[in-house]
Tab-separated table of C-alpha atoms and ligand atoms in Angstrom:
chain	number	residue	atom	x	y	z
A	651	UNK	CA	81.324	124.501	43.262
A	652	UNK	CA	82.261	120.905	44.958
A	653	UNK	CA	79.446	119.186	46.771
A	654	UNK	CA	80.118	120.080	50.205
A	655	UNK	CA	80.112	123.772	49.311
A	656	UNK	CA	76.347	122.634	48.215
A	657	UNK	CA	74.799	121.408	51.291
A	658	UNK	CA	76.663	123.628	53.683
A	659	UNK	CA	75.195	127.082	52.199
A	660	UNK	CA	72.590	128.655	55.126
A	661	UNK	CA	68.760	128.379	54.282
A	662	UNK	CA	68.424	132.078	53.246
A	663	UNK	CA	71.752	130.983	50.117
A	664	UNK	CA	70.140	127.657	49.341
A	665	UNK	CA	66.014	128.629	49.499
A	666	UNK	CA	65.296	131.564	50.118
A	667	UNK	CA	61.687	131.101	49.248
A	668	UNK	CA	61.526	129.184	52.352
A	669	UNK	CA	63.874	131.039	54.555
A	670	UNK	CA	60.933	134.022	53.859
A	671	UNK	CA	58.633	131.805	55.189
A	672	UNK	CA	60.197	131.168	57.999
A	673	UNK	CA	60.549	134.725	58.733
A	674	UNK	CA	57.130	135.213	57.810
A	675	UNK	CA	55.942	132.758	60.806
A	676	UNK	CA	58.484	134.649	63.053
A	677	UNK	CA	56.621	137.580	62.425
A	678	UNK	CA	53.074	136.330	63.181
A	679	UNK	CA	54.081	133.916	66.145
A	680	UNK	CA	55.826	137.492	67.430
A	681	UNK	CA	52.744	139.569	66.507
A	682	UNK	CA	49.821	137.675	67.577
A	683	UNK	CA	48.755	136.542	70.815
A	684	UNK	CA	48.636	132.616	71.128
A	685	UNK	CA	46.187	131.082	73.241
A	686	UNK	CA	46.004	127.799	72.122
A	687	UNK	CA	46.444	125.666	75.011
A	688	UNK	CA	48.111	123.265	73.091
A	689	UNK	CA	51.242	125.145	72.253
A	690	UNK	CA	54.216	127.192	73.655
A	691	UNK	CA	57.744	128.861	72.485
A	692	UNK	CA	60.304	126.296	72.476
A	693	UNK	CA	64.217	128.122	73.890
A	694	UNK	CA	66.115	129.013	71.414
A	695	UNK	CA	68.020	125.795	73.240
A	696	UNK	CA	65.465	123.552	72.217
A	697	UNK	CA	65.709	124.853	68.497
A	698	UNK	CA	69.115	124.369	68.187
A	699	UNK	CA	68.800	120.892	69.436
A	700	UNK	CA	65.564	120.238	66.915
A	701	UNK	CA	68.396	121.772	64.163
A	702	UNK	CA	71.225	119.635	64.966
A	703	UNK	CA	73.247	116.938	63.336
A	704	UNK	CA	71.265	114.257	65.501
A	705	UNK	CA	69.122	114.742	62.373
A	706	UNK	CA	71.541	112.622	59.914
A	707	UNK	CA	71.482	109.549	62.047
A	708	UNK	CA	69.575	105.790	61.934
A	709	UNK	CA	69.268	104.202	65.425
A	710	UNK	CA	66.372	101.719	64.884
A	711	UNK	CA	66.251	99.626	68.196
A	712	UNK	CA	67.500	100.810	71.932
A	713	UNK	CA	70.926	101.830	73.549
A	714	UNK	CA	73.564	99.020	73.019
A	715	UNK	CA	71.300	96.701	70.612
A	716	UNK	CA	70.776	98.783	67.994
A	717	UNK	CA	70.757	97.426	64.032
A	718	UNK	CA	72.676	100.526	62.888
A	719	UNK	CA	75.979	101.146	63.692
A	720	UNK	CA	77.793	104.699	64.583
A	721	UNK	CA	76.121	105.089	67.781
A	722	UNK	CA	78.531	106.298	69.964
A	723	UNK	CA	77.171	108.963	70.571
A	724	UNK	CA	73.221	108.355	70.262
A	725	UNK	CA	74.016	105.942	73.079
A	726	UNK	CA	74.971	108.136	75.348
A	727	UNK	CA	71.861	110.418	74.119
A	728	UNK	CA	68.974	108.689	74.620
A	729	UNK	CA	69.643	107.264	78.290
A	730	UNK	CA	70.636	111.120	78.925
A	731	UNK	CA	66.797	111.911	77.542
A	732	UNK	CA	65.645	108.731	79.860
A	733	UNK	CA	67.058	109.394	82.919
A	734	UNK	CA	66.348	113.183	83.025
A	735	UNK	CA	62.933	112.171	82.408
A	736	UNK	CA	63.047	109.640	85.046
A	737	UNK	CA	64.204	112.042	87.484
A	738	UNK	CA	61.745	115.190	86.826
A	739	UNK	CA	58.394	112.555	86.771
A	740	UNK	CA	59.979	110.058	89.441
A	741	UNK	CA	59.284	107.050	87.025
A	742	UNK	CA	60.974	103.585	87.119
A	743	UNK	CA	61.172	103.281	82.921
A	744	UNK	CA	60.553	106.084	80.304
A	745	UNK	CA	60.592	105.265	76.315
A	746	UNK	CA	61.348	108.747	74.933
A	747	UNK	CA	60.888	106.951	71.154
A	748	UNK	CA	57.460	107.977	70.445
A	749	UNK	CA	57.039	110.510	67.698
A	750	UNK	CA	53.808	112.551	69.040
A	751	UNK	CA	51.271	111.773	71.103
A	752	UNK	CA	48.992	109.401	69.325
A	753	UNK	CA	51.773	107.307	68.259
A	754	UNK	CA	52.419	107.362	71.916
A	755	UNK	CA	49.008	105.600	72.696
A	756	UNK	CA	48.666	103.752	69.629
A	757	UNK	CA	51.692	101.990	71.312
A	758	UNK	CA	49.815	101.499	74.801
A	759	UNK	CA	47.079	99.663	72.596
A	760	UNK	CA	49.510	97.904	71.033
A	761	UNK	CA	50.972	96.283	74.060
A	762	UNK	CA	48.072	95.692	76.282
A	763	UNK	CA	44.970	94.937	74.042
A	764	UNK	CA	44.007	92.676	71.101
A	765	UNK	CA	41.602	93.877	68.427
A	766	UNK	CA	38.175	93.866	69.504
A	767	UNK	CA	38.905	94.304	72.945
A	768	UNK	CA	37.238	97.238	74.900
A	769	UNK	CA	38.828	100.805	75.802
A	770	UNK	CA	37.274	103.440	77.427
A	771	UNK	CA	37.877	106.926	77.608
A	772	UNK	CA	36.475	110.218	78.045
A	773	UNK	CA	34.529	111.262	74.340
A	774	UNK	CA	36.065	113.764	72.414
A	775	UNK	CA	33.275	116.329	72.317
A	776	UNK	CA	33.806	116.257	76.092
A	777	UNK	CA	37.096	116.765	76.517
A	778	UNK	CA	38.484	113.389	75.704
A	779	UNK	CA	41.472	112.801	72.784
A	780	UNK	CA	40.490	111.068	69.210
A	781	UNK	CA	42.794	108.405	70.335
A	782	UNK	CA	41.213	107.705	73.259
A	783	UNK	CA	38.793	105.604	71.367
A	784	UNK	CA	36.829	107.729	69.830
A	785	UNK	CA	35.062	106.687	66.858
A	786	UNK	CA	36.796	108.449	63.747
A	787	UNK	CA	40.086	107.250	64.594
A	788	UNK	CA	41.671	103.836	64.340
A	789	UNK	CA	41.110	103.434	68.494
A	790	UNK	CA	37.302	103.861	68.067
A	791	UNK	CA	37.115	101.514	64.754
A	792	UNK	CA	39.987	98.373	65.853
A	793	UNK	CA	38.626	98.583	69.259
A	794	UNK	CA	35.372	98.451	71.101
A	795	UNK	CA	35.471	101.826	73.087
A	796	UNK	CA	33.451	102.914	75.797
A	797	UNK	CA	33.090	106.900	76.580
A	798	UNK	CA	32.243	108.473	79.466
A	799	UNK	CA	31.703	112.552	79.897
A	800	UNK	CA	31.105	115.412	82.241
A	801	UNK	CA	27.939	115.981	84.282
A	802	UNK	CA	25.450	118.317	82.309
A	803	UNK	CA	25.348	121.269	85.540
A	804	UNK	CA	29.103	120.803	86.620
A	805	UNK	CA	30.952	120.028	83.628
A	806	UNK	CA	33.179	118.229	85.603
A	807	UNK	CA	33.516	114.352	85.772
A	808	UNK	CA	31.731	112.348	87.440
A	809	UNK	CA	33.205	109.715	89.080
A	810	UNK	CA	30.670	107.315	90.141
A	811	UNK	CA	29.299	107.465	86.579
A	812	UNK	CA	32.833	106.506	85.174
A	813	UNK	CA	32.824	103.672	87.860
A	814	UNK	CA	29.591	102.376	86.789
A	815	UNK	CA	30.447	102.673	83.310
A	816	UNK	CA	33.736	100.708	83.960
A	817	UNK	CA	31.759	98.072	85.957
A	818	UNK	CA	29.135	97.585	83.261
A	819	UNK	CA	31.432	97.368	80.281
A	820	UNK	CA	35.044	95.812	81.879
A	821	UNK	CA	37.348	97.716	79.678
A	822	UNK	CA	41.101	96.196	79.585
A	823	UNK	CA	42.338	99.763	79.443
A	824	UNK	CA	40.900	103.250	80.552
A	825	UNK	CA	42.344	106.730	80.040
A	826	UNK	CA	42.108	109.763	81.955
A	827	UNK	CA	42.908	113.125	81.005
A	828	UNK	CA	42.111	114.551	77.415
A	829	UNK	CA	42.759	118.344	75.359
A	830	UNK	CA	39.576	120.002	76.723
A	831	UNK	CA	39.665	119.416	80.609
A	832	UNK	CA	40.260	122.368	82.379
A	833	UNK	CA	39.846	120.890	85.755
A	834	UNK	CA	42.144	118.931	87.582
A	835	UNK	CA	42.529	115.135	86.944
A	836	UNK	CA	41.687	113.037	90.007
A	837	UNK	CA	44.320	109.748	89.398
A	838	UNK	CA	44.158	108.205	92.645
A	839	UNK	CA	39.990	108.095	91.867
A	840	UNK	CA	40.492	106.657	88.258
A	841	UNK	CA	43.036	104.022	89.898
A	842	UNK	CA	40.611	102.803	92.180
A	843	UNK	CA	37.979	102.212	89.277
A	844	UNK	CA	40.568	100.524	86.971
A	845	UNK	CA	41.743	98.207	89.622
A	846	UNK	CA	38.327	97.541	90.469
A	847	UNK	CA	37.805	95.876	86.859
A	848	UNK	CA	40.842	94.814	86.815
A	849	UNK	CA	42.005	97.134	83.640
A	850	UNK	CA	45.082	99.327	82.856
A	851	UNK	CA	44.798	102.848	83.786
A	852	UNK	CA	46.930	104.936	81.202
A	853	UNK	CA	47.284	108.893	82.289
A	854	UNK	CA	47.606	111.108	79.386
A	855	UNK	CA	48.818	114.118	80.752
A	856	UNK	CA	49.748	115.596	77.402
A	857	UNK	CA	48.209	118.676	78.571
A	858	UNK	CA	49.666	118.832	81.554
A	859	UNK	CA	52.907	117.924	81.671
A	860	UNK	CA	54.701	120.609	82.229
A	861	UNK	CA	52.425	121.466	85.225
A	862	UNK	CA	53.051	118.626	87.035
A	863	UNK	CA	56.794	118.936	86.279
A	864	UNK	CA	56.303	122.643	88.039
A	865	UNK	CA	54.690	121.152	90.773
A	866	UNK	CA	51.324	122.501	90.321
A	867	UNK	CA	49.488	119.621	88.970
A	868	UNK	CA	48.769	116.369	90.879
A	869	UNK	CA	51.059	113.271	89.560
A	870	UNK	CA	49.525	110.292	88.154
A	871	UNK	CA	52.839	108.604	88.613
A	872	UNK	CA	52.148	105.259	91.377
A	873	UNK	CA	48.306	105.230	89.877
A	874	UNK	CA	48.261	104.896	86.635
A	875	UNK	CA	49.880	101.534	85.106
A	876	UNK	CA	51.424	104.168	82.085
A	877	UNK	CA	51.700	107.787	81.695
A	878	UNK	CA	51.947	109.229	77.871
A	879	UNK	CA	52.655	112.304	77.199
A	880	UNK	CA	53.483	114.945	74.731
A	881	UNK	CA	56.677	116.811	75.067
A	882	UNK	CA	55.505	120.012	73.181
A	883	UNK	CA	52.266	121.238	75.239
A	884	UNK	CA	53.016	122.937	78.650
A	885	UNK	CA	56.162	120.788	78.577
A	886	UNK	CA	57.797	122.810	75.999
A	887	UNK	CA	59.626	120.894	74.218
A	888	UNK	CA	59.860	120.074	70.867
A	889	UNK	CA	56.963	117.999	68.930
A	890	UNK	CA	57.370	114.668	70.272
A	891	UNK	CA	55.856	112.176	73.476
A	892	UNK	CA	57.535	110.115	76.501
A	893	UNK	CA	55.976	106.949	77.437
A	894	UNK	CA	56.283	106.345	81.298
A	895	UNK	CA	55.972	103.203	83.683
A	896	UNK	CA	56.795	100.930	86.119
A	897	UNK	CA	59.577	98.660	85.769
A	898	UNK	CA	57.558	96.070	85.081
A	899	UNK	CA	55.653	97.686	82.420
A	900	UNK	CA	58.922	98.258	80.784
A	901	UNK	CA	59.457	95.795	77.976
A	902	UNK	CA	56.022	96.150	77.106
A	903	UNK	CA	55.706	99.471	76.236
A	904	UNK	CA	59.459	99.296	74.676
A	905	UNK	CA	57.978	96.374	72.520
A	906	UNK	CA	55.466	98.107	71.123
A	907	UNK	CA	56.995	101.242	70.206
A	908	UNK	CA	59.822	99.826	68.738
A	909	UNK	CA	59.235	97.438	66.582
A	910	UNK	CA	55.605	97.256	67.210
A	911	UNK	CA	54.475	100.617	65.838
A	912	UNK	CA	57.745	102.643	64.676
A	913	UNK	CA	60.996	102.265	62.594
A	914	UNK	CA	64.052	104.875	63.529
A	915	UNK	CA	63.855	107.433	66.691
A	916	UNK	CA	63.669	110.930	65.567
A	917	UNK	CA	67.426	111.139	67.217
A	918	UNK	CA	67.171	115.283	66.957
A	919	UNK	CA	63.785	115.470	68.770
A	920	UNK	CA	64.944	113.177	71.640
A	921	UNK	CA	67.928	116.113	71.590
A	922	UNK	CA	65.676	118.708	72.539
A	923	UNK	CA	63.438	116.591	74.612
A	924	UNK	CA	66.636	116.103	77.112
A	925	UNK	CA	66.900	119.893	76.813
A	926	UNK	CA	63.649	120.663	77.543
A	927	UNK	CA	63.839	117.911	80.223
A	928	UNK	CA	66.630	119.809	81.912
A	929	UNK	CA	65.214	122.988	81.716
A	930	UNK	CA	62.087	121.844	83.163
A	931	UNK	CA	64.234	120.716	86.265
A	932	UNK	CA	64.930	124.282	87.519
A	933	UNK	CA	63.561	126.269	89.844
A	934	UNK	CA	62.766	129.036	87.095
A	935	UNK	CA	60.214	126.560	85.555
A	936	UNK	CA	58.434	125.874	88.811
A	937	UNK	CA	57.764	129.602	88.803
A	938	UNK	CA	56.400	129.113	85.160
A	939	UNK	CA	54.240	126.660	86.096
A	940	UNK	CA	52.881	128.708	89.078
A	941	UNK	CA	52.226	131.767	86.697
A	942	UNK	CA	50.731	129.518	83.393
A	943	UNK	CA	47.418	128.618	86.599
A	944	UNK	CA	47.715	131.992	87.858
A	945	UNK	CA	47.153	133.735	84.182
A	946	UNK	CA	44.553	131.190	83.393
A	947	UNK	CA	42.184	132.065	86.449
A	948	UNK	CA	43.162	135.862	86.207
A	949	UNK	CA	41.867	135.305	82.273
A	950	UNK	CA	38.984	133.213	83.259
A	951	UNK	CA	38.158	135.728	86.207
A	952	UNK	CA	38.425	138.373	84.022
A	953	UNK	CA	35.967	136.773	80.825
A	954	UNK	CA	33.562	135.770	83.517
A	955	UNK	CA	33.219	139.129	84.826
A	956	UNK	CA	32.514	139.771	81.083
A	957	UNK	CA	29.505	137.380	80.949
A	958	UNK	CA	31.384	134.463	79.322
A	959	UNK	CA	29.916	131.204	80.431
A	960	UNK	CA	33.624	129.301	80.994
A	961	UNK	CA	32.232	125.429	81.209
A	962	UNK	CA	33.047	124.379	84.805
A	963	UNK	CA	32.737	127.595	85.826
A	964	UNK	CA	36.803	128.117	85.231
A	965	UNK	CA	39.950	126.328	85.626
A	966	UNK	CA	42.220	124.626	87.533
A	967	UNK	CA	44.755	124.774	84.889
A	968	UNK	CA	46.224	126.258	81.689
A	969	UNK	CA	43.033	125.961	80.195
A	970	UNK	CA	39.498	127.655	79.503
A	971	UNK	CA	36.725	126.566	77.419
A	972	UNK	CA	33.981	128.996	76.732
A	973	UNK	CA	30.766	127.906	75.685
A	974	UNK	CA	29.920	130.965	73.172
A	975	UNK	CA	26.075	130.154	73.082
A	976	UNK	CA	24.732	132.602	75.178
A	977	UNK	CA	26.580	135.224	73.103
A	978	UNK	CA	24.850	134.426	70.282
A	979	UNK	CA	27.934	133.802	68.273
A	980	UNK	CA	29.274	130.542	67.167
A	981	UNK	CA	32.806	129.361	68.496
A	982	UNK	CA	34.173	129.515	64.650
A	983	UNK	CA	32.334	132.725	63.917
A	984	UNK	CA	34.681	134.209	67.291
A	985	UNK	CA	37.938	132.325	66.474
A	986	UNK	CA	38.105	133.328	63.107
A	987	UNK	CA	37.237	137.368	64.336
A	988	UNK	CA	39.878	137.141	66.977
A	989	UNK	CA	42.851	135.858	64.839
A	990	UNK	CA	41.825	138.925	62.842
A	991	UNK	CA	42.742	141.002	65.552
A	992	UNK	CA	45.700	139.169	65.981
A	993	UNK	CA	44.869	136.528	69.430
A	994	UNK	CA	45.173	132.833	68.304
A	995	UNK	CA	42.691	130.372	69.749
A	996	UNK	CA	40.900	127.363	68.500
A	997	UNK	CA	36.947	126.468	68.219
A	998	UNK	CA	35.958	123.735	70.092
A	999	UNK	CA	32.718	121.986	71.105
A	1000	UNK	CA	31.285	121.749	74.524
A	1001	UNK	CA	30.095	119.421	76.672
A	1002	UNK	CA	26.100	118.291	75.426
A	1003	UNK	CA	27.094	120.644	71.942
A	1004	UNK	CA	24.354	120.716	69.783
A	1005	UNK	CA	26.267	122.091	67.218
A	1006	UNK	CA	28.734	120.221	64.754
A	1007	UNK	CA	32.559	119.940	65.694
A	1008	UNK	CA	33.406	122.008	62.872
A	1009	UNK	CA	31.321	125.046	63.555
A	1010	UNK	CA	30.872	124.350	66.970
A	1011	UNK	CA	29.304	126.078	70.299
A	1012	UNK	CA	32.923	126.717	72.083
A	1013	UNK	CA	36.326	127.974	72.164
A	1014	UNK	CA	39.056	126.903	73.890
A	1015	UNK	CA	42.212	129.096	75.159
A	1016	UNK	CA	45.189	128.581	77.513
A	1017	UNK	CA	47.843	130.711	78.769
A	1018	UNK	CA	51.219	128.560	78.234
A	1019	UNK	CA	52.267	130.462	75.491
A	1020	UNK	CA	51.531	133.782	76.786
A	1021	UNK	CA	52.669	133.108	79.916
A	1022	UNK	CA	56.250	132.276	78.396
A	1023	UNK	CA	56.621	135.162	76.857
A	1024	UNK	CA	56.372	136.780	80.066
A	1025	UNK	CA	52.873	138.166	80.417
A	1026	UNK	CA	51.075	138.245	83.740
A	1027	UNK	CA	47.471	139.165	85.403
A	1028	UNK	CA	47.250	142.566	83.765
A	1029	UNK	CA	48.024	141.394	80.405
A	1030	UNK	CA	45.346	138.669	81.333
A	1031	UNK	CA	42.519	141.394	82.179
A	1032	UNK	CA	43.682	143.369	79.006
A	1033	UNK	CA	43.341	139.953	76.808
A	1034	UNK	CA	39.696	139.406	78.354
A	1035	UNK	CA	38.819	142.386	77.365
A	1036	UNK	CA	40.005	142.557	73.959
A	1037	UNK	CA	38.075	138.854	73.310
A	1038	UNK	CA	35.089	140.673	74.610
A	1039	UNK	CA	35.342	143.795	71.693
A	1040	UNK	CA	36.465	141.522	69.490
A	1041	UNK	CA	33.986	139.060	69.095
A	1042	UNK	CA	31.127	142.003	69.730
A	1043	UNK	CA	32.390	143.131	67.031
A	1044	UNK	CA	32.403	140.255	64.547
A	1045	UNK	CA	28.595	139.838	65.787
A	1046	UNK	CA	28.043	144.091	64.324
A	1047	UNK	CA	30.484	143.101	61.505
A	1048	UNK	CA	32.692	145.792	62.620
A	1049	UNK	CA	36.434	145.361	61.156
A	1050	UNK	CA	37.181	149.131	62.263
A	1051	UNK	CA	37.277	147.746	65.771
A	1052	UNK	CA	38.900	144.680	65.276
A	1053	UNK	CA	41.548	146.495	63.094
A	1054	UNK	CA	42.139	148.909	66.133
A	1055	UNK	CA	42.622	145.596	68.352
A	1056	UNK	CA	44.966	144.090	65.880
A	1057	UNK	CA	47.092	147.328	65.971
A	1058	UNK	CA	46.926	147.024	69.745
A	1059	UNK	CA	47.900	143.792	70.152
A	1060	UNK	CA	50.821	144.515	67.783
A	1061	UNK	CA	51.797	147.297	70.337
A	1062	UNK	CA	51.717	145.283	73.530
A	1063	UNK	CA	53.639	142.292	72.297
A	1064	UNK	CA	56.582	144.088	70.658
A	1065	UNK	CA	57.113	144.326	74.628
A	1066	UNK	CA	57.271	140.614	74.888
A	1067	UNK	CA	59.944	138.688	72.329
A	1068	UNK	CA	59.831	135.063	71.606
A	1069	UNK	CA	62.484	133.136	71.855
A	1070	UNK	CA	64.442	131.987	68.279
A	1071	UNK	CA	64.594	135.354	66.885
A	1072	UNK	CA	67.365	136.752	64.643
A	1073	UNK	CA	70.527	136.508	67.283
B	1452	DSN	N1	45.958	118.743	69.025
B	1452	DSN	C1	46.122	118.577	70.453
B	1452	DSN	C2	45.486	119.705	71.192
B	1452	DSN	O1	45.391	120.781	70.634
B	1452	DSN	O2	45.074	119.548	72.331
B	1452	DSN	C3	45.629	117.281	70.851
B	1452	DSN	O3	46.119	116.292	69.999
């Protein structure tokens, strides 16, 4: 056998130990319900891209001063990737280099604040990201970070307590937005308080992308100074992040992310994030966007009809965070019952938690997923009330029941494909 005949043999001829894996997590991605708000089914599109030959090549540096050759090609990629994000978030600059999110603001740090200096950002038990200063991750130990939260009764922020916060401690750089928020971000607010005290207002709309693309999210765009995001949440995209600015932000943020923080682009990724970028564009992903909020308040309706106490009191989103307590269960104790019976979601504290983060009062679910797949209100109610059986069950230690759900849930979502199946 020569060498080419080697490395051009599919995955199933070369490992198929792997190749079963792979079909293994087609299986339970196909067969479960995901709620995590946090992830989606990339189009078969967007696979292909992540698969490609984009893979094989170096391109440390930007378009036309690069310090690899062979980038005919790359060159035309990346300001394809640029521009479409440009266009769809009606930014001046967009670095599309960043490999995930918190390499995305570990950039933003990079360019705007010295060691020492003083971040703030909503805490993670709140809502907040661990890279928005919090104290476990490099942001809360290289910085000095400042947290604010969410009033105890409304579970919402408050704003005048985020001023005074900001006016007390003079941050260089706030962030707004976070993984837990399932109310809508107020931008033009947090602009005011960061020009105020004179600091950089970054936007992470991770979450959120792909709302605001569908026109059913606010824009932080011409409030905050930068806008990171992931590509992968509501977006969906593959697993990477845009940085967005003005123009004169530009050669900051490019700076930092290259060579500041990272070596080589991940030339594949940006492949699929210009896919994703162009599907995002049409008018079929507006409707997405419409029907991700409208599933998430038919679900919240729904689980508060149940007696779930949803902190907030719902959404104005893709997401829903249920603090579990008066249920008498523990947000683990429910996650782990419900992927038994075959709905993905992910434990999470609440706001004031008196519990630990890793068994902690609250779970957190989102309808992205779900919603691409094609599933509307009444698969909503259904949902709510299989979480409700499911996790009365776990409390009665009753698998019978949470056997039946599995074998229900298998039933319903043979209905509704993913994409990236066999073709
Ligand atoms: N892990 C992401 C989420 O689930 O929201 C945040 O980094």
């Amino acid at each position: 056998m020569t060498v080419i005949a080697s490395v051009d043999r599919s995955l199933d001829g070369t490992d198929p130990v792997l190749a079963g894996l792979i079909g293994e997590e087609f299986e339970r991605q196909s067969g479960t319900i995901s709620l995590i708000p946090s992830e989606n089914y990339v189009s078969r599109a967007v696979l292909e891209a992540v698969g490609s030959v984009f893979t094989n090549k170096y391109s440390e540096g930007y378009a036309g001063r690069r310090y690899y050759e062979g980038q005919q090609v790359v060159d035309r990629l990346e300001p394809l990737a640029i521009e479409r994000a440009k266009q769809l978030f009606g930014v001046e600059h967009a670095n599309v280099q960043p490999y995930s999110g918190s390499p995305a603001n570990l950039a933003i740090y990079l360019a705007y604040l010295e060691p020492g200096d003083t971040v703030m950002g909503m805490s993670l038990p709140m809502g907040g990201h661990l890279t928005h200063g919090w104290n476990v991750s490099l942001t809360g130990k290289w910085f000095r970070s400042v947290s604010y939260g969410v009033n105890r009764d409304t579970g919402r922020v408050e704003l005048d307590e985020v001023r005074a916060l900001a006016r007390r401690e003079r941050p260089k750089l706030i962030f707004c937005g976070g993984t837990a928020i399932p109310r809508a971000i107020e931008f033009a607010a947090f602009a005011e308080i960061a020009r105020e005290v004179d600091a950089i207002l970054v936007a992470d709309i991770a979450h959120i992308a792909g709302l605001i693309a569908g026109g059913v999210h606010a824009s932080p765009v011409g409030h905050a100074e930068v806008v990171s995001t992931t590509t992968h949440k509501t977006l969906r995209g593959p697993r990477g992040a845009i940085l967005m600015c003005a123009a004169d932000h530009a050669s900051a943020i490019d700076r930092a992310v290259f060579p500041g923080l990272q070596g080589g682009p991940h030339n594949n990724t940006t492949a699929a994030i210009a896919v994703a970028l162009e599907e995002a564009r049409r008018p079929e992903f507006a409707g997405y966007a419409r029907q991700v909020v409208a599933n998430a308040k038919a679900l919240a309706a729904a689980l508060t009809g149940r007696g779930f106490d949803l902190v907030s009191g719902g959404t104005d989103n893709h997401l829903i965070l249920i603090d579990l307590t008066n249920k008498q269960v523990s947000g683990k104790i429910a996650a782990k019952a419900l992927d038994r019976a075959r709905i993905t979601t992910n434990y999470n504290t609440v706001p004031f938690d008196p519990r630990k983060p890793f068994d902690p009062s609250g779970m957190r679910l989102g309808t992205p997923a779900a919603t691409t797949r094609g599933m509307t209100e009444p698969e909503m109610r259904q949902i709510a009330r299989w979480i409700d059986e499911g996790i009365e069950a776990a409390k009665r230690q009753d698998e019978t029941t949470i056997e039946r759900i599995a074998s229900e849930i298998r039933e319903l979502t043979s209905g509704f494909p993913i994409p990236g199946g066999p073709a």
